[in-house]
Tab-separated table of C-alpha atoms and ligand atoms in Angstrom:
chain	number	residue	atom	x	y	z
A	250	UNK	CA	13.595	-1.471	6.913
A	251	UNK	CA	15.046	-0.684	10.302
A	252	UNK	CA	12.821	0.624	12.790
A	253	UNK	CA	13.847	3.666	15.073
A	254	UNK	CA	15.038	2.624	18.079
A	255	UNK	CA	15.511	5.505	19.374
A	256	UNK	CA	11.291	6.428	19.772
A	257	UNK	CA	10.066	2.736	19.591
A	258	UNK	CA	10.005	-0.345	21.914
A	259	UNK	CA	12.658	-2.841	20.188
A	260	UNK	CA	11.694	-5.620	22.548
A	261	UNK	CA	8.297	-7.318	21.396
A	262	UNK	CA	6.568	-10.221	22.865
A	263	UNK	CA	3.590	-11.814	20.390
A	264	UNK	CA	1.108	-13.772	22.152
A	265	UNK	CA	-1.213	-15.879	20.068
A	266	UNK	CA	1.596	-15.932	16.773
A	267	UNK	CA	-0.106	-19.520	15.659
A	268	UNK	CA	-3.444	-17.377	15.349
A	269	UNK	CA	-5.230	-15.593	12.655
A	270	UNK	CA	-4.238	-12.004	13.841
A	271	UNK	CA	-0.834	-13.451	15.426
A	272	UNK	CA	0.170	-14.677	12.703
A	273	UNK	CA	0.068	-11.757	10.179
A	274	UNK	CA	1.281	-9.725	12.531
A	275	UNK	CA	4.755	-11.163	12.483
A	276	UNK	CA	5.133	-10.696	8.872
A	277	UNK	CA	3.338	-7.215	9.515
A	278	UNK	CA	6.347	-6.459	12.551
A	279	UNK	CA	9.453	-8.206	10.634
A	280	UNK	CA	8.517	-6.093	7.506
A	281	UNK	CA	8.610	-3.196	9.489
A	282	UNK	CA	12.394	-4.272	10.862
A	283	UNK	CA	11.176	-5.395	14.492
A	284	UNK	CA	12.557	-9.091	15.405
A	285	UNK	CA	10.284	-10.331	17.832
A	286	UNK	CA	9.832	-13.250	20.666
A	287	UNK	CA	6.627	-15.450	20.382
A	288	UNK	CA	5.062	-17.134	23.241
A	289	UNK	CA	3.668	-20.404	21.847
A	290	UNK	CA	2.333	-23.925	23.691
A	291	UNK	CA	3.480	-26.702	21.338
A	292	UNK	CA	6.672	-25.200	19.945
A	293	UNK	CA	6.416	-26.598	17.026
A	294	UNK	CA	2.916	-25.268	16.407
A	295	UNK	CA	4.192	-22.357	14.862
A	296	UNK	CA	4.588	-23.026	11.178
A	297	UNK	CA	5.900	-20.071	9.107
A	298	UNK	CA	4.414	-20.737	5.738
A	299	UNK	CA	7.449	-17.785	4.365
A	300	UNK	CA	10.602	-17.580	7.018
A	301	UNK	CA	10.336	-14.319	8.307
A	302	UNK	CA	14.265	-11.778	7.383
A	303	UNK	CA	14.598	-10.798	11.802
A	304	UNK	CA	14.306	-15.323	12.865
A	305	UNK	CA	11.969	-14.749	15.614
A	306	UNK	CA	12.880	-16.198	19.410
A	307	UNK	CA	10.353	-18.745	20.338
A	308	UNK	CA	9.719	-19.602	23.868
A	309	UNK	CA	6.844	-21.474	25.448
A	310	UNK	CA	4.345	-20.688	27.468
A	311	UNK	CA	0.673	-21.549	28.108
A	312	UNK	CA	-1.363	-18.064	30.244
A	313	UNK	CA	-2.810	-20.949	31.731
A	314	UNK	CA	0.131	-21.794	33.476
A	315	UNK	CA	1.675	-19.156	35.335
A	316	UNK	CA	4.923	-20.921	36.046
A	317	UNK	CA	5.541	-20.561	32.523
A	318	UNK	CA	5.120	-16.473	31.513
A	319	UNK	CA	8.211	-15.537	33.770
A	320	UNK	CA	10.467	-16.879	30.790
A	321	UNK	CA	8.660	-15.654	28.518
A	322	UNK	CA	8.299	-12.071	29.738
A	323	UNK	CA	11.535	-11.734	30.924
A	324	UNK	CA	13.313	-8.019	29.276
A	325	UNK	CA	10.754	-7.705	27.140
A	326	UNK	CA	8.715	-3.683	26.945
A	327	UNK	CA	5.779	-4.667	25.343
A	328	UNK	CA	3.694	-7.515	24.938
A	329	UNK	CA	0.463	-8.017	21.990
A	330	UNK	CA	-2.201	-9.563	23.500
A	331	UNK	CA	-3.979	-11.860	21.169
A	332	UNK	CA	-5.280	-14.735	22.910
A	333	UNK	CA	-8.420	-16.258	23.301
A	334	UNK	CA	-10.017	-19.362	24.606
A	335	UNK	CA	-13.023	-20.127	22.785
A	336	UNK	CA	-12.963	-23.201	20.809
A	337	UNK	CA	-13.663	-27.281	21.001
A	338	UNK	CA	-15.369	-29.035	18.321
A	339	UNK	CA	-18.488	-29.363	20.512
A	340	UNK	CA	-20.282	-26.171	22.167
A	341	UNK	CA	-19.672	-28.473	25.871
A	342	UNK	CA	-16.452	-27.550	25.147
A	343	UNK	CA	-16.361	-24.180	24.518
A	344	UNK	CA	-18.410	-23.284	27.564
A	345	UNK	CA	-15.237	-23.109	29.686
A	346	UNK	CA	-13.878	-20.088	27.848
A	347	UNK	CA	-14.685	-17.034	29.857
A	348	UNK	CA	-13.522	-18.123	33.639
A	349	UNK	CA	-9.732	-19.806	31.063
A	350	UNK	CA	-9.767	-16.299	29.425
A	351	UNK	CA	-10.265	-14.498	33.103
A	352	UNK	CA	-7.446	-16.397	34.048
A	353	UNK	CA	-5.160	-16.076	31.472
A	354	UNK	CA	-5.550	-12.877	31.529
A	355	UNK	CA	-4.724	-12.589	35.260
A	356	UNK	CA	-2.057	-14.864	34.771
A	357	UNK	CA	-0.334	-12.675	31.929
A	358	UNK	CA	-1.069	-9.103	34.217
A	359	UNK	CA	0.655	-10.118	37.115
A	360	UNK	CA	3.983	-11.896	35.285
A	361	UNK	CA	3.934	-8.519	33.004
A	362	UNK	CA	3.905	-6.629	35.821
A	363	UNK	CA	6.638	-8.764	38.347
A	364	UNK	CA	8.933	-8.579	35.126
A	365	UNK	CA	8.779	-4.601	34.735
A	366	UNK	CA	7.045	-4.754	31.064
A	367	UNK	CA	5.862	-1.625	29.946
A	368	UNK	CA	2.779	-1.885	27.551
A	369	UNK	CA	0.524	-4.497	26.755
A	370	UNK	CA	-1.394	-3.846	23.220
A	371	UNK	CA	-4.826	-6.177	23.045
A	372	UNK	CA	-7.223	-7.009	20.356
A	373	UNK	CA	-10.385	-7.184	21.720
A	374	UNK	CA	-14.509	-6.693	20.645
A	375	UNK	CA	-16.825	-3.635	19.984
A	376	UNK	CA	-19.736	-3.582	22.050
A	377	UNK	CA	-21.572	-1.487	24.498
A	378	UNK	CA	-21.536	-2.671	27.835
A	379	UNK	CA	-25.456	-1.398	28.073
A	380	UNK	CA	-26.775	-3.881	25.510
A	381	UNK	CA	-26.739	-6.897	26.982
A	382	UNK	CA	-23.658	-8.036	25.795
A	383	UNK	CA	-23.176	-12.079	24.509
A	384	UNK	CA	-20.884	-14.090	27.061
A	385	UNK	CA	-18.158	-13.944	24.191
A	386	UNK	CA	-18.530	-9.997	23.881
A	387	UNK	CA	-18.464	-9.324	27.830
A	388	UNK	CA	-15.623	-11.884	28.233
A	389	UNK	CA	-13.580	-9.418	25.418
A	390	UNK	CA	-14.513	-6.356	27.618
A	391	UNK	CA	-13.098	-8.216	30.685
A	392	UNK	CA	-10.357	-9.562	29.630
A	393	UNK	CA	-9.173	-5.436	28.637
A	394	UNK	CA	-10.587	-4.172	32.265
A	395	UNK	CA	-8.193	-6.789	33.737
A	396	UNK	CA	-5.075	-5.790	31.287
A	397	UNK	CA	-5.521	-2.081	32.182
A	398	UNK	CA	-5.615	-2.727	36.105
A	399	UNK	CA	-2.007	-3.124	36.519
A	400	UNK	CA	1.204	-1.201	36.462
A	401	UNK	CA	1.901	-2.104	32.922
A	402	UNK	CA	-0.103	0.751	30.718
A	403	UNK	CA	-2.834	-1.281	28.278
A	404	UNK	CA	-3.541	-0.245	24.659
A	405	UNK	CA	-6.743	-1.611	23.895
A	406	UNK	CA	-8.149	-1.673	20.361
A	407	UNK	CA	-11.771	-3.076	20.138
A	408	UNK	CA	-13.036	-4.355	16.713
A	409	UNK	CA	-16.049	-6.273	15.104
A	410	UNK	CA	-15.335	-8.824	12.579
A	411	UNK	CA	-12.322	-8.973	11.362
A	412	UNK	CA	-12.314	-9.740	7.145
A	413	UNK	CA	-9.158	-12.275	5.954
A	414	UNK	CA	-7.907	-15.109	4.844
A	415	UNK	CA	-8.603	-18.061	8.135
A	416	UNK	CA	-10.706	-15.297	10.010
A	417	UNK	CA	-13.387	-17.730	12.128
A	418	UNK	CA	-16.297	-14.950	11.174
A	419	UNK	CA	-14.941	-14.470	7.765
A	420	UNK	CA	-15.070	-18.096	7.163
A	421	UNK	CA	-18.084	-18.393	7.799
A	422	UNK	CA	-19.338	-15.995	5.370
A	423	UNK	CA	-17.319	-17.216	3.249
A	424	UNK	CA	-18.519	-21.335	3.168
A	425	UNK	CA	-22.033	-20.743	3.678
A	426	UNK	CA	-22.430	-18.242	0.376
A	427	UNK	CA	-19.810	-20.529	-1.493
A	428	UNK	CA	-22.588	-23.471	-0.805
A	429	UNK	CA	-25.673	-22.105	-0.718
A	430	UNK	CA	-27.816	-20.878	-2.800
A	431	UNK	CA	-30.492	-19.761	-0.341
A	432	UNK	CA	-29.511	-18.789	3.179
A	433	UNK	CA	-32.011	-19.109	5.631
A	434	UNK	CA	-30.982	-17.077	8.247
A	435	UNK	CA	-31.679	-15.888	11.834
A	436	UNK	CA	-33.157	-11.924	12.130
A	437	UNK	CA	-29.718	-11.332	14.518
A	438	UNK	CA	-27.969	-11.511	11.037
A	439	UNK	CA	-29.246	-8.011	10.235
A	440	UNK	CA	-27.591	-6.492	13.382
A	441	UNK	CA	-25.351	-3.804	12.664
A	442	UNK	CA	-21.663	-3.829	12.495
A	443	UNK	CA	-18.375	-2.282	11.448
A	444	UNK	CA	-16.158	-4.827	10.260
A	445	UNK	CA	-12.725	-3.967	9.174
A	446	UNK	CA	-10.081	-5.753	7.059
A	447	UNK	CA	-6.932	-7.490	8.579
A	448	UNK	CA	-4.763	-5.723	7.072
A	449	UNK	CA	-5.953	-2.134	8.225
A	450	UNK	CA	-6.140	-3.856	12.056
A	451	UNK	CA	-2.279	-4.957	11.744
A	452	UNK	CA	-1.569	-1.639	10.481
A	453	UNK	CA	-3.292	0.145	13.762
A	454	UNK	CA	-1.944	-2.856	16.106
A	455	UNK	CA	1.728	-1.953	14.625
A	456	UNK	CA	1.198	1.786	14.690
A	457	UNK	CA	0.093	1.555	18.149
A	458	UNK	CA	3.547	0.039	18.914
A	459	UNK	CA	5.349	3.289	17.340
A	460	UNK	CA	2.575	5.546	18.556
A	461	UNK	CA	3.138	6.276	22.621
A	462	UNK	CA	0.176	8.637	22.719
A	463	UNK	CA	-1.844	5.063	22.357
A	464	UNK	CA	-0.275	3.849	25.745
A	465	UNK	CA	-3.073	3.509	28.351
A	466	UNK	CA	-6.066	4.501	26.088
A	467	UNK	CA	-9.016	2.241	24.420
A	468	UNK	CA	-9.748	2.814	20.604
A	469	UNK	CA	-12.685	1.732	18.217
A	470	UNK	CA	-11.960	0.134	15.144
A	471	UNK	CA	-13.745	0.068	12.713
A	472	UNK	CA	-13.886	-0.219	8.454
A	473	UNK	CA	-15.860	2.787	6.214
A	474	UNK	CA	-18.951	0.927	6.264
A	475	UNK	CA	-22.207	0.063	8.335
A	476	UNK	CA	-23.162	-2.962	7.841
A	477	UNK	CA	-25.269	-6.114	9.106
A	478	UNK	CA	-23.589	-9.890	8.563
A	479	UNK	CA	-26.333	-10.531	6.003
A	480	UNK	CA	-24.798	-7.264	3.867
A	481	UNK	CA	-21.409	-8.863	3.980
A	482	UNK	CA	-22.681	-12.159	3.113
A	483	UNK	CA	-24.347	-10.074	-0.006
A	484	UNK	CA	-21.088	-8.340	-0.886
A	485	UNK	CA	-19.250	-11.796	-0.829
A	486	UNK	CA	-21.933	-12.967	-3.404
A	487	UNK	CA	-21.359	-9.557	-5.478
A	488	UNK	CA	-17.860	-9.789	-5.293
A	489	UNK	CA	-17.912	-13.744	-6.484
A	490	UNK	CA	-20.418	-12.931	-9.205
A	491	UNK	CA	-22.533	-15.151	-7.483
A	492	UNK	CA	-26.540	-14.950	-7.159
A	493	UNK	CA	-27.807	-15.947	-3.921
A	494	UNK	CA	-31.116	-15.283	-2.132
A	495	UNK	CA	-30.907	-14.273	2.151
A	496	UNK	CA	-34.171	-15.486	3.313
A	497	UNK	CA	-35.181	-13.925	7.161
A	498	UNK	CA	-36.096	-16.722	9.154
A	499	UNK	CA	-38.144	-16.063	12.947
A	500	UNK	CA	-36.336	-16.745	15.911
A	501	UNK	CA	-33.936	-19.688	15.908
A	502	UNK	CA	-32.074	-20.941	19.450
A	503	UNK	CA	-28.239	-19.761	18.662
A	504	UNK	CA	-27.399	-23.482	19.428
A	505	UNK	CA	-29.474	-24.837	16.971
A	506	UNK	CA	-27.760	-22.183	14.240
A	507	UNK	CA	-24.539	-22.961	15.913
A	508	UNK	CA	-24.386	-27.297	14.799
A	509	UNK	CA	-26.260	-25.791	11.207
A	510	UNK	CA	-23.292	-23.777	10.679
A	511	UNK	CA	-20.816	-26.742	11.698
A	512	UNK	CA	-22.163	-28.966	9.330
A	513	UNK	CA	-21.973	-25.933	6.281
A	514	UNK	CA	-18.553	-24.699	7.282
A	515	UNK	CA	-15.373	-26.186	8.783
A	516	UNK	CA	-15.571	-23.756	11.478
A	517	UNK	CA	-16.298	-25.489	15.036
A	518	UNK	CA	-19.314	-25.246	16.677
A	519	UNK	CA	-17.577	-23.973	20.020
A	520	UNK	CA	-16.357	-21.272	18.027
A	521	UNK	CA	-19.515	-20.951	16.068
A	522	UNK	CA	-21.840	-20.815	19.360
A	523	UNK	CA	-19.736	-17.554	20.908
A	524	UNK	CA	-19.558	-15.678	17.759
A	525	UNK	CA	-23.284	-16.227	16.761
A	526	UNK	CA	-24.394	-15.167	19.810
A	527	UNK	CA	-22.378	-11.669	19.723
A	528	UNK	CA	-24.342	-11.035	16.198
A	529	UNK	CA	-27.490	-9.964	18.611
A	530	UNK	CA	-25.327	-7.494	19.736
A	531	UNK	CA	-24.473	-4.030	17.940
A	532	UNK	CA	-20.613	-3.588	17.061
A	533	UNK	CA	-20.120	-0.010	15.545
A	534	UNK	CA	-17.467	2.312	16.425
A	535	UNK	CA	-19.269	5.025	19.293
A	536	UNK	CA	-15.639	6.990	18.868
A	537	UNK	CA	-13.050	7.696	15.959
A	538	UNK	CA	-9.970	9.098	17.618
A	539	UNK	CA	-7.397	6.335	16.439
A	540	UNK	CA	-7.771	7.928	13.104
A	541	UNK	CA	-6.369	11.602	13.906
A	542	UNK	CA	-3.680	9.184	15.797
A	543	UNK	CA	-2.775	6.805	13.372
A	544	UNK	CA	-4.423	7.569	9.826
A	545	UNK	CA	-4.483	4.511	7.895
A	546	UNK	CA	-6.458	4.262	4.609
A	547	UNK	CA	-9.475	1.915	5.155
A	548	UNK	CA	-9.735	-0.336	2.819
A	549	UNK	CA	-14.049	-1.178	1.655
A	550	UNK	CA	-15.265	-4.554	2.687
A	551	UNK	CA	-15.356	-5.740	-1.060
A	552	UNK	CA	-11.519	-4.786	-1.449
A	553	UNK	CA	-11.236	-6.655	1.952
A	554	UNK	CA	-13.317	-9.722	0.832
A	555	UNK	CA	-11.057	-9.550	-2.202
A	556	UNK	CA	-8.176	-9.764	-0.881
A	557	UNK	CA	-8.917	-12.773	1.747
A	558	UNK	CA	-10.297	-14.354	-1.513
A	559	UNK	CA	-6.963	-13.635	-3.217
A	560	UNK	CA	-5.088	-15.575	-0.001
A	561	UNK	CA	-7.347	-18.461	0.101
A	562	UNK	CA	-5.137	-21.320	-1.031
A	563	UNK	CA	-7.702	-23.621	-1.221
A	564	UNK	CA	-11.861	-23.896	-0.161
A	565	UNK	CA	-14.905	-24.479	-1.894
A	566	UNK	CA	-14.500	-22.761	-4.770
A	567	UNK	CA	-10.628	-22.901	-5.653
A	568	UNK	CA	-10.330	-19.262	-4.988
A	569	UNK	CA	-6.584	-18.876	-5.520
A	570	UNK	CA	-6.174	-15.358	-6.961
A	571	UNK	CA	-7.589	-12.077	-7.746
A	572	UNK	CA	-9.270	-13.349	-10.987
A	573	UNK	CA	-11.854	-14.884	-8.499
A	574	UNK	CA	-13.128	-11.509	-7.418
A	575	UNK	CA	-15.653	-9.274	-9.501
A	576	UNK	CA	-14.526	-6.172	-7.614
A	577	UNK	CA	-16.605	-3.416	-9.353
A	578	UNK	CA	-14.136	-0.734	-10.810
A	579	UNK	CA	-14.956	2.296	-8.617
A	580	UNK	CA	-13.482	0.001	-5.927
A	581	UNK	CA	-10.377	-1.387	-7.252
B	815	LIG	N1	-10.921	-12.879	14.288
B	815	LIG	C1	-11.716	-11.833	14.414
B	815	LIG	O1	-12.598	-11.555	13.543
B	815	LIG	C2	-11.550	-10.934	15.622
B	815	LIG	C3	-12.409	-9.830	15.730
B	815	LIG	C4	-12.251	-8.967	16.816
B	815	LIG	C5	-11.288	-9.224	17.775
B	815	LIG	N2	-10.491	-10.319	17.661
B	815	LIG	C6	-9.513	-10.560	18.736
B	815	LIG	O2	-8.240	-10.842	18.221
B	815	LIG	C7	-7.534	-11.696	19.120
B	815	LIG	C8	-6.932	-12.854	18.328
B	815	LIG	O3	-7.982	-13.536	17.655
B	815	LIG	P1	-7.718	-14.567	16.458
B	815	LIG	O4	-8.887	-14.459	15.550
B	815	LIG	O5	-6.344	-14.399	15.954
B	815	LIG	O6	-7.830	-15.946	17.253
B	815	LIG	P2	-7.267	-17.405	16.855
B	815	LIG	O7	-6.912	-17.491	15.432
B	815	LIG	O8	-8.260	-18.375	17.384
B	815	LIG	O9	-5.921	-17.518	17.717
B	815	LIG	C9	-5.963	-17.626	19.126
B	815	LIG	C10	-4.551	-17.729	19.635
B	815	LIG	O10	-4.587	-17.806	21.063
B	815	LIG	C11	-3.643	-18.804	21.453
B	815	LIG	N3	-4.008	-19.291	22.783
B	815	LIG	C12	-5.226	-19.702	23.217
B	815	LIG	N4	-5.165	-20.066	24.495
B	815	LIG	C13	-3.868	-19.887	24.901
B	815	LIG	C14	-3.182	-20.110	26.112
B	815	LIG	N5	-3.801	-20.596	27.204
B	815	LIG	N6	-1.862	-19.819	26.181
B	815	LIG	C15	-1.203	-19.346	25.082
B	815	LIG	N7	-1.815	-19.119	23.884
B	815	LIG	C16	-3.134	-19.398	23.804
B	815	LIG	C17	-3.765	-19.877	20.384
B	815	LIG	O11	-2.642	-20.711	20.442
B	815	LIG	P3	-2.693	-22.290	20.070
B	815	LIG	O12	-2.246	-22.373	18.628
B	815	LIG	O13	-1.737	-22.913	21.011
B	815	LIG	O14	-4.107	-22.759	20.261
B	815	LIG	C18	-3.803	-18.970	19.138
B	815	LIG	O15	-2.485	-18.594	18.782
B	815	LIG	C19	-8.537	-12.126	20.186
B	815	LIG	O16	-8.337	-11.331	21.325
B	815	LIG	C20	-9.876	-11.802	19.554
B	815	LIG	O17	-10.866	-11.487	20.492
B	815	LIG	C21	-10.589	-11.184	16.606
């Protein structure tokens, strides 16, 4: 498919493309015609598993290092935004993350702006800035306050958990019901949320890109249903045909639940730490107005667990296709 050209940017700068969301959305932008540049660190990071049809350009550049964005920004009219620094395999490491991600945002503002770019489109987190947000939530407000004080107009999109394939708070759902029979967990687990599957976020992060109405606004996110991370953990078990017990457990220090989790799940305790910490925090969508903009057919949680089960090449259980899945039939 060729894209119109004649309503929609044609030159498209991804920023995280080695990542979850970066990642998909290449496929998601080269399906749609779009050839695209990606702004990696390591070149070679960026492993295509299937070669996209439009060979994207790949040039380097770390936010971190301003000397580096000018190349990579250079005629481009919009850039997606989907970088973060939280990580490390130890929670020392992690603690860095908000004053990198304040910089790297800064960084990427001011080389968007010296090279004329004309929209940025971010990913970033639900949250109200009344609640107390976690460090990892306030850092994802930030980083969109700093995108949307330049010249260059911001499209923010804020979500909760994000349900696929290699999602960090997906993963976790996924390992600790695949190995547990009884989860003892934390009262924060029964927060509520509105997570929403990958492949309804690509669809509003590429809509947003053919949409200029978007340009300069902030929209919620967010799937059909209400939910609290011990729900989802309960729909994983429904949809696996697998019984498992969620016991509450009084208060436990987020650390502590952060190296529990590590040991369970592949997923890092520096990443672990940040996320848990954002589950004290409600993520639900106070606004709906990217669905009159862009109406995109939200898929349920269990069709989204599905399908991440579906991708899985390999895990805990061997989940490599739809057989895996119980999906009851008023979903499929
Ligand atoms: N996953 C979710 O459930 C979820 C939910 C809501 C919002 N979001 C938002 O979605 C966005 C993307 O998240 P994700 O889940 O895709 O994260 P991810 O898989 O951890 O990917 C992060 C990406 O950022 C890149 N990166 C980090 N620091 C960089 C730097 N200094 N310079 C250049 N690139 C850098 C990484 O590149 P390397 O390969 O070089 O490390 C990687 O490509 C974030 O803004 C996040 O807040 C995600």
């Amino acid at each position: 498919m060729t894209p119109d050209t004649r309503q929609t940017p044609k030159r498209i700068l991804v920023t995280g493309p080695t990542g979850f969301i970066g990642k998909r959305l290449l496929y998601k932008l080269d399906e749609k015609g779009y050839q695209v540049r990606c702004l990696v660190r390591p070149p070679e990071s960026l492993v295509l598993e299937i070669p996209l049809t439009h060979e994207p350009e790949i040039v380097y550049g770390d936010l971190l290092d301003p000397d580096s964005l000018n190349a990579a920004l250079v005629g481009m009219d919009t850039a997606y935004y989907l970088v973060h620094s939280m990580g490390g395999r130890s929670i020392r490491q992690t603690l860095a993350f908000e004053e990198k991600d304040r910089r790297a945002a800064e960084n990427f503002l001011r080389a968007a702006d010296s090279n004329g770019l004309k929209r940025i489109i971010y990913l970033g987190g639900l949250g109200d800035i009344s609640d107390n947000l976690s460090h990892h939530l306030a850092s994802r407000q930030e980083i969109g306050r700093i995108l949307q004080s330049g010249k260059v107009q911001t499209t923010i999109l804020r979500a909760a958990v994000i349900v696929g394939a290699g999602g960090a708070a997906f993963e976790i759902v996924r390992y600790l019901v695949e190995r547990l029979p009884i989860l003892m967990c934390p009262k924060w687990v029964y927060t509520q949320s509105q997570p929403i599957a990958i492949d309804n976020v690509l669809s509003y992060l590429a809509g947003c890109l053919e949409t200029p109405e978007t340009a300069g606004r902030s929209f919620d996110i967010g799937g059909p249903q209400i939910v609290s991370y011990a729900d989802l953990m309960r729909m994983y078990a429904r949809v696996r045909g697998l019984k498992r017990y969620i016991v509450g457990m009084p208060m436990v220090p987020f650390k502590l639940s952060a190296y529990w989790v590590n040991l369970i799940t592949p997923v890092p305790a520096g990443v672990v730490l940040p996320l848990a910490e954002g589950l004290r925090n409600e993520a639900v969508c106070r606004e709906n107005d990217i669905r009159k903009m862009l109406p995109v057919q939200l898929l349920s949680m269990e069709q989204a667990i599905c399908n991440a089960l579906a991708e899985e090449s390999e895990g805990p259980g061997k989940l490599l296709s739809q057989q895996a899945c119980f999906l009851p039939e008023d979903l499929q």
